[in-house]
Amino acid sequence: MRTQIRTRSVRSVDGRGDEEQNSEHGMVTAMRVGRRADVHCFKSTLGAQTGLLLAALALGPAWAAEDPGSAIVIKFSHVVAPDTPKGKGAEYFKKLAEERTKGRVKVEVYPNSQLYKDKEELEALQLGSVQMLAPSVSKFGPMGVKAFEVFDLPYLFDGYEAAHKITHGPIGAAMLKQLQPHGMTGLAFWDNGFKEFTANKPLRRPDDFKGLKFRVKSSKVLEAQMRALGAIPQVMAFSEVYQALQTGVVDGAETSPTNIYTQRWHEVQKFMSLSHHGYDAYAIVVNRRFWDSLPADLRTILESAMSDASRYVDSISAQEEIEAINAIRGSRKCQVVELTAEETSSLRQVLQPVHQQMGERVGRELLESIYLATRSDRKQSEASAVLPVAVR
Ligand code: LMR
């Protein structure tokens, strides 16, 4: 773990030093200390200077290099393990960006909530304390960008092909634009994958969920999903889930198999049910002011690096999901529960009304346009149940 975040090589376009510039954004302390203290100081800085977020959004950092000898640093913070599609995608982007800009850009990847937890990393991006993130889109809701919670609707997509029609098509592009007024530029969507439920009992039918407490991301749609199953949702940062499961603060959780395996939830949960009930997307976002201040040629190179990194993530995510399920099975610490078509359909039936219930929140027009764009996939896959062939 890094104990100090170096900012020495980053220079401002207007010639001011780091300290002055960061001070303007209330971030001197956070930029100069290690992880825990960093989070701590960041919180207190925020607490003491609530108006600063708005000020930072208005002024924003402008950290392009004025000195051709010094690299522009992109701090890319994320909350998952390096050995996941997102972790690998971040490293691949770093490699391509540094190679193709011939050292003019340096990408520092901070995985595993090393710098910030879920909500804090979004605030840190808006303030310019980090430049790039890849949060699960469910986490944009508390910022007021509710449309992204549409992805949390249970059984919205039957497979990657359907999901990519949205994330890699015009609907996804329009959604990313909604981040601009919040001080962010959305560059791409990546897959986390399809989520499975974990608990200390096999979860096969809606009745199995009754009265259990489940950790969810900060999404009202996910809260509604758990309530529809008769469970109690509890919003919690990703980095806190392992301990919450271990100590029984919550009874269960949901995420992708790669996250379950790399966060070792399977060591503290007796069962993982292959419910495949929801698609989890990431949006790769950059601080808008930072991005706009880059020389145009660099932005073009970075966009191409991101586009290739996105293709790479697409190419590995489904396979990594299968490998993680097999690894969890092989660990013999957690039983992998395969659902019958009838059990899956009983879950679908109870969860379907969440679409109607949360339609207003996510935007009915958006939801209809997603149905329309993916309807043919839906029909095809309804005939062959929900799970990808390799998992079944
Ligand atoms: C979560 O459940 O919080 C995950 O989506 C975290 C992540 O970034 O994959």
Tab-separated table of C-alpha atoms and ligand atoms in Angstrom:
chain	number	residue	atom	x	y	z
A	1	MET	CA	0.000	0.000	0.000
A	2	ARG	CA	1.263	3.454	-0.861
A	3	THR	CA	1.781	5.790	2.018
A	4	GLN	CA	2.227	8.909	-0.011
A	5	ILE	CA	0.629	10.185	-3.142
A	6	ARG	CA	3.184	11.980	-5.245
A	7	THR	CA	2.094	15.105	-7.033
A	8	ARG	CA	5.518	16.536	-7.751
A	9	SER	CA	5.497	15.969	-11.477
A	10	VAL	CA	2.052	17.468	-11.971
A	11	ARG	CA	2.082	21.096	-12.939
A	12	SER	CA	-0.777	23.453	-13.467
A	13	VAL	CA	-1.515	25.100	-16.778
A	14	ASP	CA	-1.686	28.502	-15.189
A	15	GLY	CA	1.735	28.157	-13.631
A	16	ARG	CA	0.746	27.911	-9.993
A	17	GLY	CA	2.364	25.255	-7.847
A	18	ASP	CA	0.524	22.140	-6.629
A	19	GLU	CA	0.105	23.396	-3.150
A	20	GLU	CA	-1.572	26.596	-4.153
A	21	GLN	CA	-3.752	24.855	-6.652
A	22	ASN	CA	-4.784	22.024	-4.375
A	23	SER	CA	-5.308	24.395	-1.538
A	24	GLU	CA	-7.774	26.246	-3.678
A	25	HIS	CA	-9.742	23.032	-3.882
A	26	GLY	CA	-9.354	22.221	-0.228
A	27	MET	CA	-7.356	19.126	-1.039
A	28	VAL	CA	-3.818	19.763	0.199
A	29	THR	CA	-4.081	17.301	3.056
A	30	ALA	CA	-5.792	14.613	1.059
A	31	MET	CA	-3.181	14.787	-1.689
A	32	ARG	CA	-0.268	14.359	0.654
A	33	VAL	CA	-1.086	11.600	3.095
A	34	GLY	CA	-1.710	7.888	2.982
A	35	ARG	CA	-4.892	5.873	2.595
A	36	ARG	CA	-6.620	5.873	5.967
A	37	ALA	CA	-5.470	9.310	6.984
A	38	ASP	CA	-6.326	10.425	3.507
A	39	VAL	CA	-9.933	9.299	3.813
A	40	HIS	CA	-10.126	10.805	7.248
A	41	CYS	CA	-8.725	14.165	6.263
A	42	PHE	CA	-10.849	14.172	3.156
A	43	LYS	CA	-13.958	13.708	5.254
A	44	SER	CA	-13.068	16.458	7.673
A	45	THR	CA	-12.070	18.760	4.836
A	46	LEU	CA	-15.442	18.131	3.312
A	47	GLY	CA	-17.201	18.651	6.600
A	48	ALA	CA	-15.467	21.943	7.245
A	49	GLN	CA	-15.870	23.325	3.772
A	50	THR	CA	-19.159	22.170	2.410
A	51	GLY	CA	-19.253	24.945	-0.179
A	52	LEU	CA	-15.993	23.766	-1.677
A	53	LEU	CA	-17.528	21.017	-3.754
A	54	LEU	CA	-19.548	23.534	-5.696
A	55	ALA	CA	-16.563	25.843	-5.930
A	56	ALA	CA	-14.438	22.990	-7.253
A	57	LEU	CA	-17.071	22.095	-9.813
A	58	ALA	CA	-17.099	25.672	-10.992
A	59	LEU	CA	-13.328	26.218	-11.001
A	60	GLY	CA	-12.183	22.654	-11.388
A	61	PRO	CA	-8.601	21.494	-11.556
A	62	ALA	CA	-6.662	22.216	-14.673
A	63	TRP	CA	-3.704	19.937	-14.528
A	64	ALA	CA	-2.282	19.727	-17.992
A	65	ALA	CA	1.499	19.797	-18.156
A	66	GLU	CA	3.143	23.106	-18.956
A	67	ASP	CA	6.615	21.621	-18.756
A	68	PRO	CA	7.173	19.145	-21.601
A	69	GLY	CA	9.521	17.213	-19.330
A	70	SER	CA	6.924	16.466	-16.689
A	71	ALA	CA	4.186	13.891	-17.053
A	72	ILE	CA	0.508	14.510	-16.533
A	73	VAL	CA	-0.627	12.140	-13.830
A	74	ILE	CA	-3.995	10.394	-13.961
A	75	LYS	CA	-4.884	8.873	-10.638
A	76	PHE	CA	-7.286	6.023	-11.407
A	77	SER	CA	-8.984	4.883	-8.232
A	78	HIS	CA	-11.257	1.867	-7.920
A	79	VAL	CA	-12.654	-0.384	-5.219
A	80	VAL	CA	-12.099	-3.930	-6.516
A	81	ALA	CA	-9.164	-6.324	-6.666
A	82	PRO	CA	-6.566	-6.060	-9.438
A	83	ASP	CA	-7.456	-9.591	-10.547
A	84	THR	CA	-10.934	-8.741	-11.856
A	85	PRO	CA	-12.136	-7.454	-15.241
A	86	LYS	CA	-12.086	-3.879	-13.889
A	87	GLY	CA	-8.681	-4.292	-12.244
A	88	LYS	CA	-7.219	-5.751	-15.435
A	89	GLY	CA	-8.928	-3.151	-17.606
A	90	ALA	CA	-7.441	-0.356	-15.490
A	91	GLU	CA	-3.945	-1.829	-15.830
A	92	TYR	CA	-4.407	-2.334	-19.562
A	93	PHE	CA	-5.547	1.259	-19.986
A	94	LYS	CA	-2.482	2.400	-18.017
A	95	LYS	CA	-0.192	0.381	-20.288
A	96	LEU	CA	-1.745	1.680	-23.510
A	97	ALA	CA	-1.999	5.272	-22.291
A	98	GLU	CA	1.621	5.429	-21.153
A	99	GLU	CA	2.960	3.687	-24.268
A	100	ARG	CA	0.934	5.698	-26.753
A	101	THR	CA	1.561	9.078	-25.128
A	102	LYS	CA	5.249	8.164	-24.921
A	103	GLY	CA	5.416	9.060	-21.258
A	104	ARG	CA	3.558	12.357	-21.466
A	105	VAL	CA	0.843	10.752	-19.346
A	106	LYS	CA	1.407	8.603	-16.289
A	107	VAL	CA	-1.506	6.543	-14.973
A	108	GLU	CA	-1.421	5.545	-11.318
A	109	VAL	CA	-3.932	2.809	-10.536
A	110	TYR	CA	-5.136	2.533	-6.935
A	111	PRO	CA	-7.252	-0.647	-6.538
A	112	ASN	CA	-9.171	-2.143	-3.615
A	113	SER	CA	-10.518	1.105	-2.078
A	114	GLN	CA	-6.896	1.931	-1.289
A	115	LEU	CA	-7.616	5.651	-1.618
A	116	TYR	CA	-11.364	6.004	-1.230
A	117	LYS	CA	-14.498	4.017	-0.577
A	118	ASP	CA	-17.559	4.117	-2.843
A	119	LYS	CA	-19.147	7.470	-2.083
A	120	GLU	CA	-15.899	9.188	-1.199
A	121	GLU	CA	-14.269	8.338	-4.502
A	122	LEU	CA	-17.040	10.098	-6.404
A	123	GLU	CA	-16.620	13.170	-4.238
A	124	ALA	CA	-12.858	12.970	-4.694
A	125	LEU	CA	-13.283	12.869	-8.467
A	126	GLN	CA	-15.567	15.874	-8.438
A	127	LEU	CA	-13.058	17.765	-6.310
A	128	GLY	CA	-10.195	16.770	-8.582
A	129	SER	CA	-8.322	14.746	-5.989
A	130	VAL	CA	-8.304	11.816	-8.424
A	131	GLN	CA	-8.838	12.065	-12.154
A	132	MET	CA	-10.397	8.738	-13.165
A	133	LEU	CA	-12.800	6.213	-11.637
A	134	ALA	CA	-14.807	3.212	-12.762
A	135	PRO	CA	-17.700	3.028	-10.303
A	136	SER	CA	-20.598	0.678	-10.575
A	137	VAL	CA	-23.295	2.854	-12.140
A	138	SER	CA	-25.646	2.096	-9.234
A	139	LYS	CA	-23.550	4.539	-7.229
A	140	PHE	CA	-24.514	7.634	-9.238
A	141	GLY	CA	-28.031	7.725	-7.749
A	142	PRO	CA	-27.148	9.657	-4.578
A	143	MET	CA	-25.582	12.386	-6.784
A	144	GLY	CA	-29.001	12.875	-8.336
A	145	VAL	CA	-28.298	10.930	-11.551
A	146	LYS	CA	-31.071	8.393	-11.146
A	147	ALA	CA	-31.246	7.144	-14.730
A	148	PHE	CA	-28.241	4.883	-14.208
A	149	GLU	CA	-30.221	2.868	-11.672
A	150	VAL	CA	-32.142	1.487	-14.649
A	151	PHE	CA	-29.332	-1.088	-14.951
A	152	ASP	CA	-30.212	-2.340	-11.458
A	153	LEU	CA	-33.664	-3.490	-12.545
A	154	PRO	CA	-33.748	-7.249	-12.042
A	155	TYR	CA	-33.531	-9.404	-15.152
A	156	LEU	CA	-33.319	-6.348	-17.405
A	157	PHE	CA	-30.831	-8.067	-19.698
A	158	ASP	CA	-30.603	-11.732	-20.510
A	159	GLY	CA	-26.971	-11.699	-21.474
A	160	TYR	CA	-23.966	-9.593	-22.417
A	161	GLU	CA	-25.142	-9.133	-25.973
A	162	ALA	CA	-28.315	-7.393	-24.846
A	163	ALA	CA	-26.485	-5.327	-22.221
A	164	HIS	CA	-23.906	-4.171	-24.752
A	165	LYS	CA	-26.641	-3.014	-27.131
A	166	ILE	CA	-27.328	-0.378	-24.522
A	167	THR	CA	-23.924	0.335	-23.027
A	168	HIS	CA	-22.154	0.454	-26.393
A	169	GLY	CA	-24.992	2.115	-28.300
A	170	PRO	CA	-26.684	5.505	-28.519
A	171	ILE	CA	-28.679	5.020	-25.300
A	172	GLY	CA	-25.495	4.488	-23.285
A	173	ALA	CA	-23.804	7.463	-24.962
A	174	ALA	CA	-26.757	9.695	-24.071
A	175	MET	CA	-26.657	8.462	-20.484
A	176	LEU	CA	-22.960	9.266	-20.118
A	177	LYS	CA	-23.715	12.855	-21.176
A	178	GLN	CA	-25.918	13.216	-18.106
A	179	LEU	CA	-22.773	13.153	-15.969
A	180	GLN	CA	-21.399	16.389	-17.431
A	181	PRO	CA	-23.314	18.785	-15.160
A	182	HIS	CA	-21.920	16.858	-12.209
A	183	GLY	CA	-18.335	17.679	-13.103
A	184	MET	CA	-17.643	14.346	-14.792
A	185	THR	CA	-17.089	13.175	-18.335
A	186	GLY	CA	-18.152	9.608	-19.034
A	187	LEU	CA	-15.753	7.803	-21.370
A	188	ALA	CA	-17.049	4.244	-21.551
A	189	PHE	CA	-18.999	1.440	-19.951
A	190	TRP	CA	-17.294	-1.733	-18.790
A	191	ASP	CA	-18.835	-4.987	-17.551
A	192	ASN	CA	-18.690	-6.033	-13.962
A	193	GLY	CA	-20.888	-8.916	-14.988
A	194	PHE	CA	-24.066	-10.622	-13.912
A	195	LYS	CA	-24.740	-10.714	-10.191
A	196	GLU	CA	-25.347	-13.726	-7.997
A	197	PHE	CA	-26.746	-13.821	-4.475
A	198	THR	CA	-24.748	-15.175	-1.535
A	199	ALA	CA	-26.025	-16.170	1.918
A	200	ASN	CA	-25.601	-18.817	4.571
A	201	LYS	CA	-28.549	-20.716	3.160
A	202	PRO	CA	-29.370	-21.760	-0.380
A	203	LEU	CA	-31.488	-19.088	-2.051
A	204	ARG	CA	-33.696	-20.681	-4.655
A	205	ARG	CA	-37.140	-19.101	-4.344
A	206	PRO	CA	-38.516	-15.793	-3.083
A	207	ASP	CA	-39.480	-17.348	0.249
A	208	ASP	CA	-35.828	-18.120	1.001
A	209	PHE	CA	-35.054	-14.403	1.189
A	210	LYS	CA	-37.723	-13.480	3.738
A	211	GLY	CA	-36.392	-11.533	6.713
A	212	LEU	CA	-32.734	-11.731	5.648
A	213	LYS	CA	-30.624	-8.602	5.691
A	214	PHE	CA	-28.777	-7.934	2.404
A	215	ARG	CA	-26.028	-5.487	1.650
A	216	VAL	CA	-26.858	-3.387	-1.405
A	217	LYS	CA	-25.130	-0.599	-3.282
A	218	SER	CA	-26.531	2.921	-2.911
A	219	SER	CA	-29.395	2.411	-5.346
A	220	LYS	CA	-33.100	2.798	-4.629
A	221	VAL	CA	-33.823	0.192	-7.299
A	222	LEU	CA	-31.694	-2.365	-5.471
A	223	GLU	CA	-33.465	-1.520	-2.233
A	224	ALA	CA	-36.790	-2.119	-3.988
A	225	GLN	CA	-35.460	-5.382	-5.420
A	226	MET	CA	-34.606	-6.709	-1.970
A	227	ARG	CA	-37.935	-5.571	-0.509
A	228	ALA	CA	-39.788	-7.334	-3.316
A	229	LEU	CA	-38.108	-10.517	-2.112
A	230	GLY	CA	-39.153	-9.846	1.492
A	231	ALA	CA	-35.548	-9.098	2.499
A	232	ILE	CA	-34.131	-6.053	4.291
A	233	PRO	CA	-31.706	-3.952	2.233
A	234	GLN	CA	-28.760	-2.301	3.898
A	235	VAL	CA	-26.627	0.173	1.943
A	236	MET	CA	-22.941	-0.321	2.620
A	237	ALA	CA	-19.605	0.479	0.971
A	238	PHE	CA	-18.106	-2.393	-0.972
A	239	SER	CA	-14.943	-2.454	1.147
A	240	GLU	CA	-16.993	-3.114	4.280
A	241	VAL	CA	-18.974	-6.081	3.022
A	242	TYR	CA	-16.554	-8.892	3.849
A	243	GLN	CA	-16.486	-7.959	7.511
A	244	ALA	CA	-20.229	-7.362	7.619
A	245	LEU	CA	-20.807	-10.853	6.237
A	246	GLN	CA	-18.252	-12.390	8.562
A	247	THR	CA	-19.717	-10.802	11.683
A	248	GLY	CA	-23.343	-11.279	10.668
A	249	VAL	CA	-24.121	-7.565	10.367
A	250	VAL	CA	-25.761	-8.639	7.110
A	251	ASP	CA	-26.900	-12.126	6.104
A	252	GLY	CA	-26.206	-11.913	2.407
A	253	ALA	CA	-25.099	-9.849	-0.536
A	254	GLU	CA	-25.016	-9.709	-4.320
A	255	THR	CA	-22.267	-8.984	-6.797
A	256	SER	CA	-20.417	-10.583	-9.696
A	257	PRO	CA	-18.645	-13.920	-9.182
A	258	THR	CA	-15.270	-12.257	-9.830
A	259	ASN	CA	-15.912	-9.857	-6.958
A	260	ILE	CA	-17.228	-12.612	-4.682
A	261	TYR	CA	-14.103	-14.660	-5.290
A	262	THR	CA	-11.494	-11.902	-5.127
A	263	GLN	CA	-13.071	-10.315	-2.032
A	264	ARG	CA	-13.252	-13.779	-0.456
A	265	TRP	CA	-16.956	-13.500	0.335
A	266	HIS	CA	-17.132	-17.198	-0.463
A	267	GLU	CA	-15.094	-17.860	2.676
A	268	VAL	CA	-17.722	-16.217	4.870
A	269	GLN	CA	-20.860	-17.291	2.993
A	270	LYS	CA	-21.928	-20.900	2.766
A	271	PHE	CA	-23.916	-20.614	-0.484
A	272	MET	CA	-23.777	-18.731	-3.759
A	273	SER	CA	-26.958	-19.048	-5.826
A	274	LEU	CA	-26.541	-18.679	-9.573
A	275	SER	CA	-29.459	-16.302	-9.850
A	276	HIS	CA	-27.840	-14.167	-12.545
A	277	HIS	CA	-30.558	-11.693	-11.674
A	278	GLY	CA	-28.980	-8.404	-12.645
A	279	TYR	CA	-26.319	-6.833	-14.788
A	280	ASP	CA	-23.722	-4.631	-13.151
A	281	ALA	CA	-22.168	-1.990	-15.374
A	282	TYR	CA	-19.252	0.316	-14.671
A	283	ALA	CA	-18.940	3.793	-16.123
A	284	ILE	CA	-15.424	5.056	-16.642
A	285	VAL	CA	-15.489	8.693	-15.623
A	286	VAL	CA	-12.928	11.469	-15.545
A	287	ASN	CA	-12.946	14.828	-13.838
A	288	ARG	CA	-14.469	17.010	-16.525
A	289	ARG	CA	-12.319	20.076	-15.944
A	290	PHE	CA	-9.163	17.975	-15.980
A	291	TRP	CA	-10.224	16.242	-19.179
A	292	ASP	CA	-11.128	19.480	-20.940
A	293	SER	CA	-7.798	21.016	-19.962
A	294	LEU	CA	-5.754	18.299	-21.683
A	295	PRO	CA	-4.120	19.113	-25.010
A	296	ALA	CA	-6.454	17.856	-27.756
A	297	ASP	CA	-3.900	15.416	-29.191
A	298	LEU	CA	-3.462	13.744	-25.799
A	299	ARG	CA	-7.202	13.465	-25.307
A	300	THR	CA	-7.510	11.713	-28.648
A	301	ILE	CA	-4.766	9.233	-27.745
A	302	LEU	CA	-6.324	8.573	-24.337
A	303	GLU	CA	-9.736	8.060	-25.924
A	304	SER	CA	-8.281	5.444	-28.239
A	305	ALA	CA	-6.513	3.756	-25.297
A	306	MET	CA	-9.816	3.704	-23.421
A	307	SER	CA	-11.652	2.305	-26.401
A	308	ASP	CA	-9.125	-0.540	-26.716
A	309	ALA	CA	-9.172	-1.151	-22.954
A	310	SER	CA	-12.974	-1.376	-23.146
A	311	ARG	CA	-12.788	-3.939	-25.920
A	312	TYR	CA	-10.313	-5.898	-23.808
A	313	VAL	CA	-12.664	-5.877	-20.782
A	314	ASP	CA	-15.517	-7.039	-23.020
A	315	SER	CA	-13.356	-9.886	-24.272
A	316	ILE	CA	-12.536	-11.222	-20.805
A	317	SER	CA	-15.537	-10.538	-18.565
A	318	ALA	CA	-17.766	-13.507	-19.466
A	319	GLN	CA	-14.887	-15.966	-19.256
A	320	GLU	CA	-13.628	-14.519	-15.958
A	321	GLU	CA	-17.127	-14.906	-14.562
A	322	ILE	CA	-17.127	-18.609	-15.410
A	323	GLU	CA	-13.646	-19.087	-13.993
A	324	ALA	CA	-14.610	-17.365	-10.740
A	325	ILE	CA	-17.685	-19.590	-10.352
A	326	ASN	CA	-15.499	-22.631	-10.902
A	327	ALA	CA	-12.896	-21.363	-8.443
A	328	ILE	CA	-15.565	-20.799	-5.791
A	329	ARG	CA	-16.900	-24.289	-6.432
A	330	GLY	CA	-13.383	-25.703	-6.224
A	331	SER	CA	-12.655	-23.942	-2.939
A	332	ARG	CA	-15.224	-26.178	-1.206
A	333	LYS	CA	-15.882	-23.321	1.183
A	334	CYS	CA	-19.087	-22.196	-0.458
A	335	GLN	CA	-21.638	-24.337	-2.239
A	336	VAL	CA	-22.620	-23.179	-5.698
A	337	VAL	CA	-26.392	-23.515	-6.037
A	338	GLU	CA	-27.719	-24.014	-9.563
A	339	LEU	CA	-31.307	-22.913	-9.995
A	340	THR	CA	-33.826	-24.833	-12.046
A	341	ALA	CA	-35.724	-22.971	-14.767
A	342	GLU	CA	-38.785	-23.075	-12.536
A	343	GLU	CA	-36.894	-21.547	-9.578
A	344	THR	CA	-35.479	-18.804	-11.772
A	345	SER	CA	-38.918	-18.093	-13.077
A	346	SER	CA	-40.319	-17.812	-9.512
A	347	LEU	CA	-37.683	-15.152	-8.762
A	348	ARG	CA	-38.370	-13.354	-12.030
A	349	GLN	CA	-42.068	-13.282	-11.310
A	350	VAL	CA	-41.646	-11.657	-7.903
A	351	LEU	CA	-39.026	-9.216	-9.162
A	352	GLN	CA	-40.722	-8.126	-12.382
A	353	PRO	CA	-43.028	-5.572	-10.630
A	354	VAL	CA	-39.915	-3.638	-9.552
A	355	HIS	CA	-39.664	-2.429	-13.168
A	356	GLN	CA	-43.084	-0.809	-12.953
A	357	GLN	CA	-42.562	0.392	-9.401
A	358	MET	CA	-39.237	2.138	-10.155
A	359	GLY	CA	-40.062	3.201	-13.721
A	360	GLU	CA	-40.720	6.761	-12.679
A	361	ARG	CA	-37.415	7.024	-10.837
A	362	VAL	CA	-35.232	5.757	-13.656
A	363	GLY	CA	-37.316	7.319	-16.419
A	364	ARG	CA	-40.109	5.478	-18.206
A	365	GLU	CA	-38.990	6.641	-21.612
A	366	LEU	CA	-35.483	5.346	-21.007
A	367	LEU	CA	-36.823	2.033	-19.783
A	368	GLU	CA	-39.095	1.655	-22.804
A	369	SER	CA	-36.219	2.436	-25.139
A	370	ILE	CA	-34.129	-0.265	-23.462
A	371	TYR	CA	-36.950	-2.798	-23.803
A	372	LEU	CA	-37.270	-1.894	-27.439
A	373	ALA	CA	-33.560	-2.164	-28.176
A	374	THR	CA	-33.186	-5.524	-26.453
A	375	ARG	CA	-36.536	-7.184	-27.113
A	376	SER	CA	-35.263	-9.654	-29.699
A	377	ASP	CA	-32.504	-10.844	-27.333
A	378	ARG	CA	-35.089	-11.194	-24.616
A	379	LYS	CA	-37.284	-13.462	-26.715
A	380	GLN	CA	-34.391	-15.611	-27.826
A	381	SER	CA	-33.000	-16.141	-24.374
A	382	GLU	CA	-36.340	-16.679	-22.684
A	383	ALA	CA	-36.449	-19.888	-24.621
A	384	SER	CA	-33.128	-21.012	-23.191
A	385	ALA	CA	-33.316	-19.809	-19.559
A	386	VAL	CA	-31.137	-17.162	-18.021
A	387	LEU	CA	-27.638	-18.474	-17.483
A	388	PRO	CA	-24.963	-18.588	-20.163
A	389	VAL	CA	-24.465	-22.084	-21.517
A	390	ALA	CA	-20.985	-22.416	-20.045
A	391	VAL	CA	-22.285	-21.773	-16.526
A	392	ARG	CA	-25.312	-24.042	-16.687
B	1	LMR	C1	-20.226	-3.344	-5.372
B	1	LMR	O1	-21.013	-4.238	-5.102
B	1	LMR	O2	-20.116	-2.318	-4.707
B	1	LMR	C2	-19.392	-3.553	-6.601
B	1	LMR	O3	-20.130	-3.209	-7.687
B	1	LMR	C3	-18.087	-2.872	-6.552
B	1	LMR	C4	-17.442	-2.841	-7.900
B	1	LMR	O4	-16.914	-1.801	-8.239
B	1	LMR	O5	-17.473	-3.858	-8.595
